Amino acid sequence: SEPRAFEPFYLGSMLWYLRATNIRERNLHRLGKNVSARARRLLSSKSNDDGVVAVQLDYYMSHQFAGVAVALVNNIYTAKGLNRVDFLPICPVGLEMERVRQYHNKNEGVVTIGSVEQNVFIPTLYNNPSLNTTAVASIFRRSPLSVASLKEQLEEGDVIGAHEDTVELLQRLFPQQRVVASPRNTKNHDLLSRKFAGIQVYTTTEVPTLRHMLLDKTKTNNQLVVTALEDDNGTNHLGYSQMLFVPNEVLDCTNGRRETTKAFLEATFEGWQKAIQDPNEAILAVAEAQKMLKLDDESNDHWYPSAEFEKEMLELCNNYVKETIQGDRLGVLNADRWSEATSWLLQEKKNVDPLLGFDTTKLWQPPEKLLAGNELARNMMEETRESALRFAKTHNGRKPSLAVITVGSLARYQHAERRVQLYSNPSNSWFRKTDSGAAQGIDVYEIQLDADSSTTTTETVLSEIYKIRDKVDAVQAMWPFPDHIDSARVFSAIPVNKDADGIHYIGQLEIGNKDACPPVTPAAAMELIQHDDNGVVKGKHALVVGRSPIVGSPLAHMLREAGATVTVAHSDTTNLEELVGMADLVVACAGLPGVIRGEWIKKKGAMVVSVGTTFDGKELQSDIAGEIPSSVVSKWTPVPGGVGPLSLPVLFRNVVNLAWAASKKGHSLVAANSGLHSQDLCV
């Protein structure tokens, strides 16, 4: 039967619903030394409401809440000190904020947390400030909201079916069509039956379902046209999705509810991290959570009954979640992105605070001394993508283009797919350049040559470069080459005006060419160092640990150009600990785990940048082992989440800049990009 309003679904005996003293004592005994001091404090609380959270999801328990499901099933909420997590009944669309406020007013000791889209949250809060709610984190950084149609192009007067809380937004984006509120549980069949010309969908759920349904029905899904509402031109800004919000009072530092909220977020995003690491277990956790909570799929047509679909849906959700990482945590809200979306959503309103509803108390922000590169990388990639799209529009659809030449299997690519799964996605991964290029408006052609000296010689590599270099805007030759390849001849065959990876950079600077592209990874490190307010290196003593020709050597040159006094050390340096202790800026780029110890850093106010990383099949290992003393340093980079995310945006920026530079000089390519195909270039 339908539960009464605000009557929460409690978890069964498998988890917590043993109430008050019994559960606190049981959890403390079971968790023992594995529970934090804060968790022990919360679990030992005398109040029945301390450490209790009530959750108002904006949709039924499904893969888009996989992190929550994993945290439930694996007792992560308990381990973080929560006595109980209750789930409120799913409410009509658009009423999530009202329900959270009402439940909080009746249960002030309980932390009530809701989820909703920013494009719903902002207009609702603006129109009803008395709701007094604040966004603290988000599961997705971008909105997967789209419109699906079986027509190549929607015509004037066509009807689009949408959720009640999204009608106004869609009408604004589709002024030539008529947008009406429609049932969300039958939307896919409504589209397939042609009841509507288009429907509101999410790329994580209904879109893959529709593709499967069309394959079953017509043996093809090519007729499905999906239009993302955050468009390619960057003109629409919907902001965050599956955003988590709380009543304002919860953030007050004078009560334990703020601490409880943080514990909930820690557990939830630890759950998401586990879902990313092991999708199969996460799928099982979602099914288990659905049974426990009875928050099932409402008998709708959004799901396709197959294991393949479930895996696809979770992978899509995981990719959205990974975009929220900043430094040491998932789920981080960025003030600039929030403000941009808020201003766009309320662009016709007066006296708009761009930070309306944004948590300025920084409950769920990385440590201030953490020098994270994730958000900077995303912004750089968005700017590069916009430039690439402008280039294509200016040049009759021709996109900036890059040829990547690799000989043999590179050691750092050994676990490429696992690294994509854990840390990035196909639209922004160094290990998926063709897919990433397509997502950013850049044509990438990957040429893979065999390492066998009997089939691939220096002349073979040179021949490939000569064949391709006049057909693309940029060339990248992947270092290192096998010993039998003359790398000097290969790199020399790449023209300066096609050099995407800065092979010629130092020499060109020495002869006065300031327009040469910088080497990718050193430039990424410099971007991060100089982006920070304290990143002025002029007059500082910089220690670069590493001497490779693609990272350490050019990075030392860049730092000297920026005014630093530079010392270059390496794994054979005998007084490395002494040098580390004296440096204002320590840059580790040796690619040797633990070549530096954290306790060696002793200069007050030093900045520490770890460029070199090694993947051991399970996780990334930094060149710097042990704890970096936060009381000593001014900033330090995390691993992962420091320099690494910036490398691909810098590479693509180089490609687009080279394309524009050649165009302005009147240079044209021998063949249009459309005549090249990546599969034709593999040897």
XYZ file of C-alpha atoms in Angstrom:
683
model
C 0.000 0.000 0.000
C 1.065 3.609 -0.550
C 2.834 4.933 2.569
C 1.490 7.980 4.344
C 3.096 11.305 3.493
C 6.592 11.593 4.939
C 6.509 8.131 6.472
C 10.026 6.906 5.702
C 10.930 3.491 4.358
C 13.218 2.017 7.009
C 15.935 -0.454 6.171
C 15.359 -4.051 7.134
C 17.199 -6.199 9.642
C 20.079 -6.570 7.194
C 21.260 -3.094 8.133
C 20.162 -0.691 10.789
C 16.584 -0.672 11.865
C 17.211 -1.880 15.419
C 16.718 1.585 16.922
C 18.689 3.642 19.441
C 20.951 1.988 22.035
C 21.005 -1.556 20.624
C 22.141 -0.502 17.180
C 24.741 1.953 18.522
C 26.276 -0.699 20.746
C 26.181 -3.314 17.995
C 27.841 -1.043 15.442
C 30.566 0.107 17.829
C 31.379 -3.493 18.714
C 31.339 -4.713 15.100
C 33.338 -1.876 13.587
C 35.948 -1.796 16.347
C 39.141 -0.020 15.294
C 37.873 0.526 11.725
C 35.582 3.356 12.773
C 36.788 6.943 12.854
C 36.727 9.092 15.972
C 33.915 11.139 14.469
C 31.934 7.996 13.616
C 32.429 6.662 17.145
C 31.222 9.989 18.535
C 28.100 9.952 16.368
C 27.338 6.307 17.084
C 27.721 6.900 20.837
C 25.307 9.836 20.837
C 22.537 9.803 23.425
C 19.977 11.433 21.138
C 17.822 9.193 18.961
C 18.034 11.717 16.114
C 21.806 12.183 16.148
C 23.413 10.501 13.182
C 20.043 9.954 11.468
C 19.527 10.961 7.835
C 16.289 11.042 5.826
C 16.736 10.968 2.045
C 14.281 12.334 -0.517
C 15.351 10.948 -3.890
C 13.938 12.641 -6.974
C 13.526 9.272 -8.659
C 13.231 5.616 -7.843
C 16.259 3.633 -6.689
C 18.176 2.839 -9.858
C 21.665 2.914 -11.324
C 21.793 6.701 -11.145
C 21.921 6.196 -7.364
C 24.347 3.268 -7.501
C 26.720 4.960 -5.042
C 23.908 5.215 -2.497
C 22.998 1.565 -3.068
C 26.603 0.402 -2.640
C 26.960 2.430 0.551
C 23.743 0.888 1.922
C 24.501 -2.710 1.097
C 28.111 -2.512 2.268
C 27.407 -0.733 5.586
C 29.487 2.285 4.583
C 26.976 4.670 6.157
C 27.391 2.870 9.462
C 31.167 2.952 9.193
C 30.988 6.734 8.786
C 29.007 7.048 12.019
C 25.393 7.208 10.880
C 22.893 5.506 13.146
C 20.205 5.189 10.513
C 19.382 6.226 6.954
C 15.686 6.468 6.091
C 14.207 6.965 2.627
C 11.118 9.088 2.104
C 8.484 8.057 -0.463
C 9.087 9.276 -4.014
C 7.125 12.472 -4.494
C 5.581 14.091 -7.591
C 8.185 15.716 -9.846
C 9.180 19.207 -8.787
C 8.110 18.848 -5.147
C 11.365 17.478 -3.745
C 12.439 20.747 -2.130
C 9.043 21.290 -0.555
C 9.037 17.767 0.865
C 12.537 18.166 2.309
C 11.561 21.440 3.984
C 8.339 20.001 5.409
C 10.003 16.868 6.752
C 12.809 18.899 8.301
C 10.362 21.235 10.032
C 8.701 18.223 11.678
C 11.965 16.397 12.451
C 14.568 19.069 13.151
C 17.052 16.689 14.740
C 17.192 14.575 11.582
C 19.330 15.614 8.606
C 17.023 15.639 5.578
C 18.813 15.443 2.226
C 17.200 15.669 -1.200
C 18.270 15.197 -4.791
C 17.156 17.280 -7.745
C 18.403 18.907 -10.950
C 19.922 22.393 -10.719
C 17.569 23.484 -13.521
C 14.665 22.637 -11.169
C 16.305 23.708 -7.908
C 17.218 27.263 -8.966
C 13.846 28.470 -10.370
C 12.024 26.826 -7.461
C 14.222 28.461 -4.829
C 14.079 31.836 -6.579
C 10.282 31.739 -6.676
C 9.983 30.437 -3.110
C 12.930 31.642 -0.965
C 11.183 30.390 2.183
C 12.268 26.859 1.233
C 15.714 27.862 2.598
C 17.679 25.029 1.027
C 21.324 24.823 -0.044
C 23.121 22.590 -2.543
C 26.121 20.832 -0.975
C 27.257 18.298 -3.599
C 26.219 16.687 -6.874
C 26.272 13.202 -8.350
C 26.487 14.436 -11.978
C 28.398 17.529 -13.113
C 26.445 17.856 -16.356
C 22.806 17.361 -17.102
C 22.004 14.263 -19.193
C 18.676 15.898 -20.081
C 17.851 15.600 -23.788
C 14.975 15.385 -26.237
C 14.522 12.212 -28.283
C 12.620 12.040 -31.549
C 12.090 9.669 -34.455
C 12.132 12.609 -36.848
C 15.334 13.900 -38.383
C 14.249 17.388 -37.418
C 11.335 18.577 -35.318
C 8.911 20.784 -37.200
C 7.003 23.847 -36.121
C 3.999 22.870 -34.028
C 5.299 19.402 -33.143
C 4.387 18.316 -29.612
C 7.080 17.361 -27.091
C 6.150 15.428 -23.945
C 8.022 16.461 -20.803
C 7.987 16.085 -17.036
C 5.829 18.681 -15.353
C 8.803 20.410 -13.730
C 10.650 20.752 -17.047
C 7.915 22.024 -19.362
C 8.882 25.678 -18.997
C 12.568 24.952 -19.628
C 11.905 22.874 -22.742
C 9.476 25.445 -24.104
C 12.228 28.043 -23.791
C 14.656 25.804 -25.704
C 12.103 24.681 -28.313
C 10.058 27.815 -29.024
C 8.751 26.501 -32.364
C 7.279 23.370 -30.804
C 4.576 22.874 -28.192
C 5.762 21.333 -24.924
C 3.192 19.604 -22.724
C 3.312 17.764 -19.399
C 3.149 14.010 -19.942
C 3.316 10.845 -17.808
C 6.898 9.861 -17.203
C 6.222 6.153 -16.777
C 5.047 5.622 -20.394
C 7.216 8.144 -22.217
C 9.143 5.678 -24.379
C 6.010 3.974 -25.670
C 4.445 7.393 -26.205
C 7.293 8.247 -28.549
C 7.306 4.914 -30.371
C 3.518 5.098 -30.853
C 3.962 8.634 -32.257
C 1.755 10.132 -29.559
C 4.466 12.784 -29.256
C 6.959 13.935 -31.863
C 9.568 14.192 -29.139
C 9.958 13.329 -25.475
C 12.139 14.427 -22.600
C 14.795 11.780 -21.974
C 18.031 11.240 -20.116
C 21.055 9.900 -21.943
C 21.730 7.594 -19.000
C 18.353 5.829 -18.977
C 15.682 6.289 -21.638
C 18.101 6.755 -24.545
C 19.777 3.320 -24.243
C 16.357 1.803 -23.545
C 14.922 3.337 -26.710
C 17.843 2.057 -28.762
C 17.233 -1.476 -27.492
C 13.471 -1.197 -28.049
C 13.968 0.036 -31.615
C 16.400 -2.783 -32.352
C 13.771 -5.267 -31.162
C 11.043 -3.599 -33.188
C 12.731 -2.550 -36.424
C 16.189 -4.202 -36.276
C 17.784 -0.758 -36.401
C 18.017 2.235 -34.084
C 19.443 4.700 -36.582
C 16.176 6.649 -36.706
C 16.498 7.806 -33.078
C 17.610 11.448 -32.935
C 18.800 12.710 -29.544
C 19.336 16.422 -28.906
C 21.263 17.295 -25.754
C 19.846 20.357 -24.011
C 23.311 21.613 -23.081
C 24.175 22.296 -26.699
C 27.453 22.057 -28.630
C 27.810 25.828 -28.789
C 27.912 26.248 -25.014
C 24.949 28.626 -25.024
C 22.642 26.602 -22.756
C 23.732 26.025 -19.166
C 21.608 23.608 -17.167
C 24.218 23.038 -14.477
C 24.435 20.056 -12.169
C 22.236 16.965 -12.123
C 21.297 14.658 -9.227
C 22.387 17.521 -7.001
C 22.218 16.956 -3.234
C 20.707 19.674 -1.049
C 19.822 20.239 2.602
C 17.849 22.769 4.680
C 20.040 25.766 5.480
C 19.899 25.102 9.214
C 21.775 21.822 8.761
C 24.944 23.704 7.796
C 25.118 25.519 11.130
C 28.447 24.670 12.778
C 26.917 24.820 16.281
C 25.071 21.512 15.963
C 25.977 17.961 14.982
C 23.837 17.947 11.858
C 26.609 19.472 9.738
C 28.898 16.643 10.812
C 26.192 14.100 10.020
C 25.712 15.599 6.556
C 29.415 15.353 5.820
C 29.440 11.729 6.979
C 26.571 10.981 4.590
C 28.438 12.581 1.678
C 31.641 10.730 2.517
C 29.790 7.409 2.531
C 27.795 8.167 -0.611
C 30.796 9.099 -2.724
C 32.855 6.253 -1.315
C 29.993 4.120 -2.567
C 30.294 5.738 -5.972
C 34.033 5.103 -6.003
C 33.349 1.424 -5.401
C 30.682 1.431 -8.127
C 33.249 2.812 -10.556
C 35.841 0.241 -9.491
C 33.493 -2.742 -9.655
C 30.397 -2.123 -11.810
C 29.166 -5.723 -11.555
C 28.980 -5.555 -7.771
C 27.283 -2.153 -8.025
C 24.563 -3.585 -10.274
C 23.878 -6.274 -7.671
C 23.835 -3.608 -4.945
C 21.202 -1.587 -6.816
C 18.976 -4.667 -7.120
C 19.424 -5.421 -3.417
C 18.668 -1.824 -2.427
C 15.503 -1.860 -4.546
C 14.277 -4.916 -2.638
C 15.196 -3.459 0.743
C 13.679 -0.040 0.193
C 10.812 -0.985 -2.114
C 11.771 2.056 -4.170
C 11.509 0.148 -7.441
C 10.997 1.174 -11.054
C 7.326 2.258 -10.690
C 6.397 -0.171 -13.527
C 7.655 2.310 -16.083
C 9.111 1.698 -19.523
C 12.493 3.327 -18.868
C 14.370 0.078 -18.408
C 15.253 -2.637 -20.864
C 15.318 -6.097 -19.254
C 18.849 -7.271 -19.986
C 22.204 -7.499 -18.222
C 23.779 -5.680 -21.148
C 21.462 -2.708 -20.622
C 22.172 -2.547 -16.893
C 25.908 -2.536 -17.526
C 25.563 0.153 -20.191
C 23.391 2.328 -17.975
C 25.766 2.113 -15.019
C 28.772 2.883 -17.219
C 27.017 6.001 -18.509
C 26.175 7.075 -14.957
C 29.732 6.394 -13.789
C 31.095 8.592 -16.577
C 28.919 11.480 -15.409
C 29.957 10.914 -11.793
C 33.674 10.910 -12.624
C 33.283 14.412 -14.042
C 32.527 15.705 -10.537
C 35.930 14.796 -9.132
C 38.051 17.632 -7.824
C 41.273 16.641 -6.150
C 40.581 14.061 -3.476
C 36.809 13.612 -3.822
C 33.845 13.059 -6.080
C 30.693 15.185 -6.012
C 32.270 18.644 -5.759
C 30.292 21.724 -6.795
C 32.258 24.458 -8.556
C 31.206 28.054 -7.807
C 31.910 29.344 -11.328
C 29.963 26.588 -13.032
C 27.118 27.005 -10.557
C 26.999 30.758 -11.148
C 27.041 30.344 -14.930
C 24.076 27.961 -14.834
C 22.141 30.038 -12.293
C 22.564 33.200 -14.358
C 21.392 31.393 -17.490
C 18.416 29.730 -15.794
C 17.274 33.076 -14.338
C 18.464 35.334 -17.149
C 15.143 37.154 -17.391
C 14.814 37.657 -13.637
C 15.934 40.698 -11.648
C 18.381 40.933 -8.741
C 19.759 37.433 -9.237
C 22.523 36.250 -6.932
C 24.662 33.919 -9.103
C 25.472 31.876 -6.003
C 21.810 31.444 -5.066
C 21.490 28.146 -3.219
C 25.230 27.392 -3.362
C 27.022 26.213 -0.220
C 29.497 28.976 0.590
C 30.423 27.243 3.877
C 32.482 24.728 1.839
C 31.127 21.631 3.532
C 32.127 19.391 0.606
C 35.154 21.116 -0.907
C 38.720 19.726 -1.107
C 41.302 21.028 1.375
C 42.323 24.578 0.487
C 45.968 23.587 0.116
C 45.170 20.886 -2.416
C 46.245 21.992 -5.906
C 43.780 19.997 -8.009
C 43.715 20.143 -11.794
C 40.363 18.539 -12.599
C 38.139 21.596 -12.908
C 40.847 23.611 -14.649
C 41.211 20.757 -17.147
C 37.469 20.666 -17.787
C 37.359 24.406 -18.379
C 40.343 24.232 -20.742
C 38.724 21.393 -22.674
C 35.447 23.293 -22.982
C 37.286 26.359 -24.304
C 39.233 24.189 -26.752
C 36.053 22.500 -27.911
C 34.362 25.839 -28.530
C 37.391 26.965 -30.547
C 37.351 23.711 -32.551
C 33.661 24.146 -33.324
C 34.245 27.732 -34.455
C 37.057 26.503 -36.682
C 34.803 23.907 -38.303
C 32.055 26.473 -38.819
C 34.533 28.886 -40.426
C 36.065 26.182 -42.670
C 32.970 24.550 -44.165
C 32.816 21.744 -41.627
C 36.496 20.799 -41.708
C 37.641 19.999 -38.200
C 41.087 20.527 -36.687
C 42.987 17.257 -37.118
C 45.730 15.286 -35.391
C 47.720 12.217 -36.432
C 49.198 10.137 -33.594
C 52.000 7.734 -34.525
C 52.947 4.924 -32.145
C 55.507 2.164 -32.673
C 54.948 -0.943 -30.580
C 53.150 -1.178 -27.241
C 53.993 1.563 -24.763
C 54.431 0.381 -21.190
C 52.234 3.158 -19.823
C 49.375 1.901 -22.032
C 49.450 -1.575 -20.495
C 46.433 -0.852 -18.244
C 44.867 1.788 -20.474
C 41.272 0.533 -20.305
C 41.377 0.144 -16.544
C 42.684 3.699 -16.201
C 39.871 4.987 -18.393
C 37.377 3.117 -16.223
C 38.756 4.485 -12.954
C 39.765 8.037 -13.746
C 38.208 9.382 -16.940
C 35.812 8.498 -19.736
C 35.936 8.124 -23.531
C 35.346 11.844 -24.076
C 38.374 13.043 -22.115
C 40.977 10.287 -21.878
C 44.593 10.340 -23.051
C 44.149 6.634 -23.771
C 41.123 7.181 -26.042
C 42.329 10.015 -28.251
C 40.120 9.162 -31.233
C 36.948 9.036 -29.123
C 37.997 12.058 -27.079
C 38.789 14.023 -30.211
C 35.381 13.234 -31.696
C 33.712 14.484 -28.503
C 35.693 17.736 -28.668
C 35.269 18.465 -32.389
C 38.744 17.235 -33.427
C 39.547 14.485 -35.941
C 42.191 12.147 -34.536
C 43.862 9.466 -36.633
C 45.904 6.918 -34.729
C 48.642 5.113 -36.674
C 49.841 1.992 -34.877
C 53.041 0.382 -36.218
C 54.472 -2.958 -35.202
C 57.626 -2.871 -33.067
C 59.301 -5.738 -34.928
C 62.478 -4.486 -36.601
C 61.830 -6.771 -39.567
C 58.593 -4.955 -40.409
C 59.029 -1.463 -38.973
C 62.218 0.470 -39.618
C 63.089 4.125 -39.279
C 62.243 4.498 -42.976
C 58.838 2.937 -42.331
C 58.030 5.476 -39.636
C 59.314 8.354 -41.765
C 57.187 7.174 -44.656
C 54.070 7.274 -42.490
C 54.894 10.794 -41.331
C 55.521 11.978 -44.894
C 52.210 10.476 -46.040
C 50.135 12.044 -43.299
C 51.746 15.332 -42.295
C 50.295 17.392 -45.139
C 46.828 15.935 -44.600
C 46.431 16.971 -40.959
C 46.937 20.078 -38.866
C 49.157 18.405 -36.274
C 51.321 15.350 -35.672
C 52.266 13.639 -32.427
C 54.920 10.900 -32.360
C 54.634 8.857 -29.186
C 57.848 8.508 -27.190
C 59.747 6.261 -26.601
C 60.528 4.379 -29.806
C 62.117 0.916 -29.932
C 65.905 1.014 -29.868
C 66.255 0.262 -33.577
C 64.306 3.406 -34.554
C 66.304 6.612 -35.048
C 64.163 8.920 -32.926
C 66.119 12.034 -33.935
C 65.262 11.507 -37.605
C 61.642 10.740 -36.778
C 61.101 13.833 -34.646
C 62.946 16.007 -37.153
C 60.460 14.910 -39.826
C 57.624 16.620 -37.935
C 57.395 20.239 -39.157
C 57.442 22.930 -36.485
C 54.043 24.174 -37.656
C 52.606 20.640 -37.149
C 54.362 19.848 -33.864
C 51.531 19.138 -31.415
C 53.764 17.775 -28.650
C 56.420 20.493 -28.573
C 59.353 18.383 -29.719
C 60.945 21.478 -31.256
C 59.846 23.857 -28.499
C 63.130 24.583 -26.700
C 65.106 25.056 -29.900
C 62.434 27.325 -31.338
C 62.396 29.475 -28.198
C 66.165 29.852 -28.399
C 65.904 31.305 -31.910
C 63.040 33.613 -30.968
C 59.940 31.704 -32.123
C 57.465 32.338 -29.303
C 54.609 30.654 -31.192
C 55.964 27.098 -31.041
C 53.671 24.687 -29.215
C 54.922 23.715 -25.748
C 55.441 20.062 -24.757
C 52.155 18.754 -23.444
C 52.901 17.435 -19.941
C 55.356 20.197 -18.939
C 52.858 22.783 -20.178
C 50.137 21.067 -18.141
C 52.301 21.299 -15.023
C 52.994 24.984 -15.660
C 49.280 25.669 -16.204
C 48.502 24.217 -12.794
C 51.396 25.927 -11.007
C 50.627 29.355 -12.463
C 46.851 29.015 -12.159
C 47.173 29.055 -8.389
C 47.282 32.423 -6.606
C 50.594 31.451 -5.023
C 52.000 30.116 -8.276
C 54.496 32.903 -8.933
C 57.799 31.139 -9.598
C 59.936 34.181 -10.355
C 62.812 34.345 -7.886
C 61.951 30.948 -6.379
C 64.252 27.945 -6.105
C 62.646 25.145 -8.120
C 63.810 21.543 -7.917
C 62.871 19.335 -10.879
C 63.362 15.647 -10.108
C 63.504 13.926 -13.493
C 65.427 14.523 -16.711
C 63.441 12.899 -19.510
C 63.412 14.738 -22.858
C 59.599 14.939 -22.868
C 58.959 16.102 -19.279
C 61.838 16.885 -16.925
C 64.161 18.686 -19.337
C 61.567 20.951 -21.020
C 59.844 21.642 -17.693
C 63.132 22.847 -16.202
C 63.514 25.140 -19.217
C 59.984 26.509 -18.778
C 60.583 27.247 -15.111
C 63.796 29.099 -15.964
C 61.889 31.104 -18.580
C 59.375 32.001 -15.862
C 62.146 33.388 -13.646
C 62.879 30.495 -11.289
C 66.336 29.319 -10.293
C 66.208 25.681 -11.310
C 68.048 22.621 -10.054
C 67.581 19.359 -11.966
C 67.976 16.140 -9.991
C 67.202 12.500 -10.741
C 67.184 9.053 -9.225
C 70.997 8.950 -9.122
C 71.369 12.268 -7.274
C 73.154 11.482 -3.990
C 71.868 14.416 -1.912
C 68.270 14.330 -3.124
C 66.763 14.588 0.371
C 68.830 17.703 1.087
C 67.799 19.353 -2.191
C 64.111 18.584 -1.588
C 64.310 20.147 1.866
C 65.689 23.442 0.483
C 63.374 23.968 -2.513
C 60.530 26.497 -2.746
C 58.980 24.400 -5.517
C 59.426 20.646 -5.787
C 58.375 19.065 -9.095
C 58.579 15.269 -9.162
C 58.589 13.882 -12.704
C 60.884 10.846 -12.560
C 58.167 8.237 -13.006
C 59.589 6.255 -10.078
C 57.173 5.584 -7.192
C 58.567 6.828 -3.898
C 61.687 8.472 -5.311
C 60.851 11.331 -2.901
C 59.584 10.969 0.644
C 56.958 13.368 1.925
C 58.846 14.022 5.136
C 61.795 15.397 3.146
C 59.780 18.530 2.356
C 60.777 21.030 5.023
C 60.808 24.483 3.400
C 57.977 26.541 4.900
C 55.533 27.553 2.177
C 56.910 25.144 -0.426
C 54.720 24.077 -3.339
C 54.834 20.385 -4.256
C 53.817 19.160 -7.719
C 53.792 15.451 -8.554
C 53.896 14.939 -12.327
C 55.333 11.432 -12.478
C 52.865 8.624 -11.799
C 52.941 4.849 -12.176
C 49.872 2.627 -12.491
C 50.312 -0.764 -10.844
C 47.116 -2.296 -12.212
C 45.056 -1.172 -9.218
C 45.864 2.480 -8.598
C 48.111 5.360 -9.554
C 51.257 5.698 -7.491
C 52.971 9.036 -7.047
C 56.686 9.784 -7.251
C 56.196 11.120 -3.713
C 55.606 8.491 -1.031
C 54.153 9.096 2.415
C 52.283 12.060 3.805
C 53.103 15.544 2.559
C 53.264 17.806 5.665
C 50.277 20.128 5.234
C 51.543 22.367 8.043
C 54.680 23.072 5.996
C 53.598 23.345 2.352
C 51.528 26.091 0.720
C 50.024 23.777 -1.911
C 50.431 20.228 -3.152
C 48.948 18.222 -5.999
C 46.975 15.028 -5.409
C 47.500 11.787 -7.340
C 45.259 11.257 -9.193
C 43.675 14.632 -9.884
C 46.719 16.893 -10.176
C 48.616 17.439 -13.418
C 47.320 14.342 -15.228
C 43.850 15.628 -16.208
C 45.440 18.648 -17.943
C 47.573 16.767 -20.475
C 44.857 15.985 -23.013
C 43.316 19.501 -22.938
C 46.789 20.969 -23.556
C 47.383 18.572 -26.466
C 44.039 19.386 -28.075
C 44.573 23.090 -27.489
C 47.888 22.794 -29.333
C 46.117 21.051 -32.222
C 43.419 23.698 -32.524
C 45.950 26.534 -32.237
C 48.035 24.994 -35.017
C 44.938 24.679 -37.199
C 44.021 28.326 -36.695
C 47.623 29.483 -37.236
C 47.904 27.611 -40.536
C 44.550 28.932 -41.680
C 45.519 32.539 -40.973
C 48.692 32.066 -43.023
C 46.675 30.713 -45.928
C 47.981 27.160 -45.615
C 45.617 24.421 -46.711
C 45.717 20.657 -46.317
C 46.396 18.333 -49.219
C 43.202 16.366 -48.581
C 40.029 17.139 -46.667
C 39.802 15.447 -43.303
C 36.650 13.671 -44.390
C 38.770 11.624 -46.769
C 40.768 10.091 -43.930
C 39.635 7.261 -41.738
C 41.416 6.087 -38.631
C 41.098 2.424 -39.553
C 42.808 3.091 -42.890
C 45.859 4.461 -41.095
C 46.596 1.429 -38.941
C 49.505 -0.613 -40.282
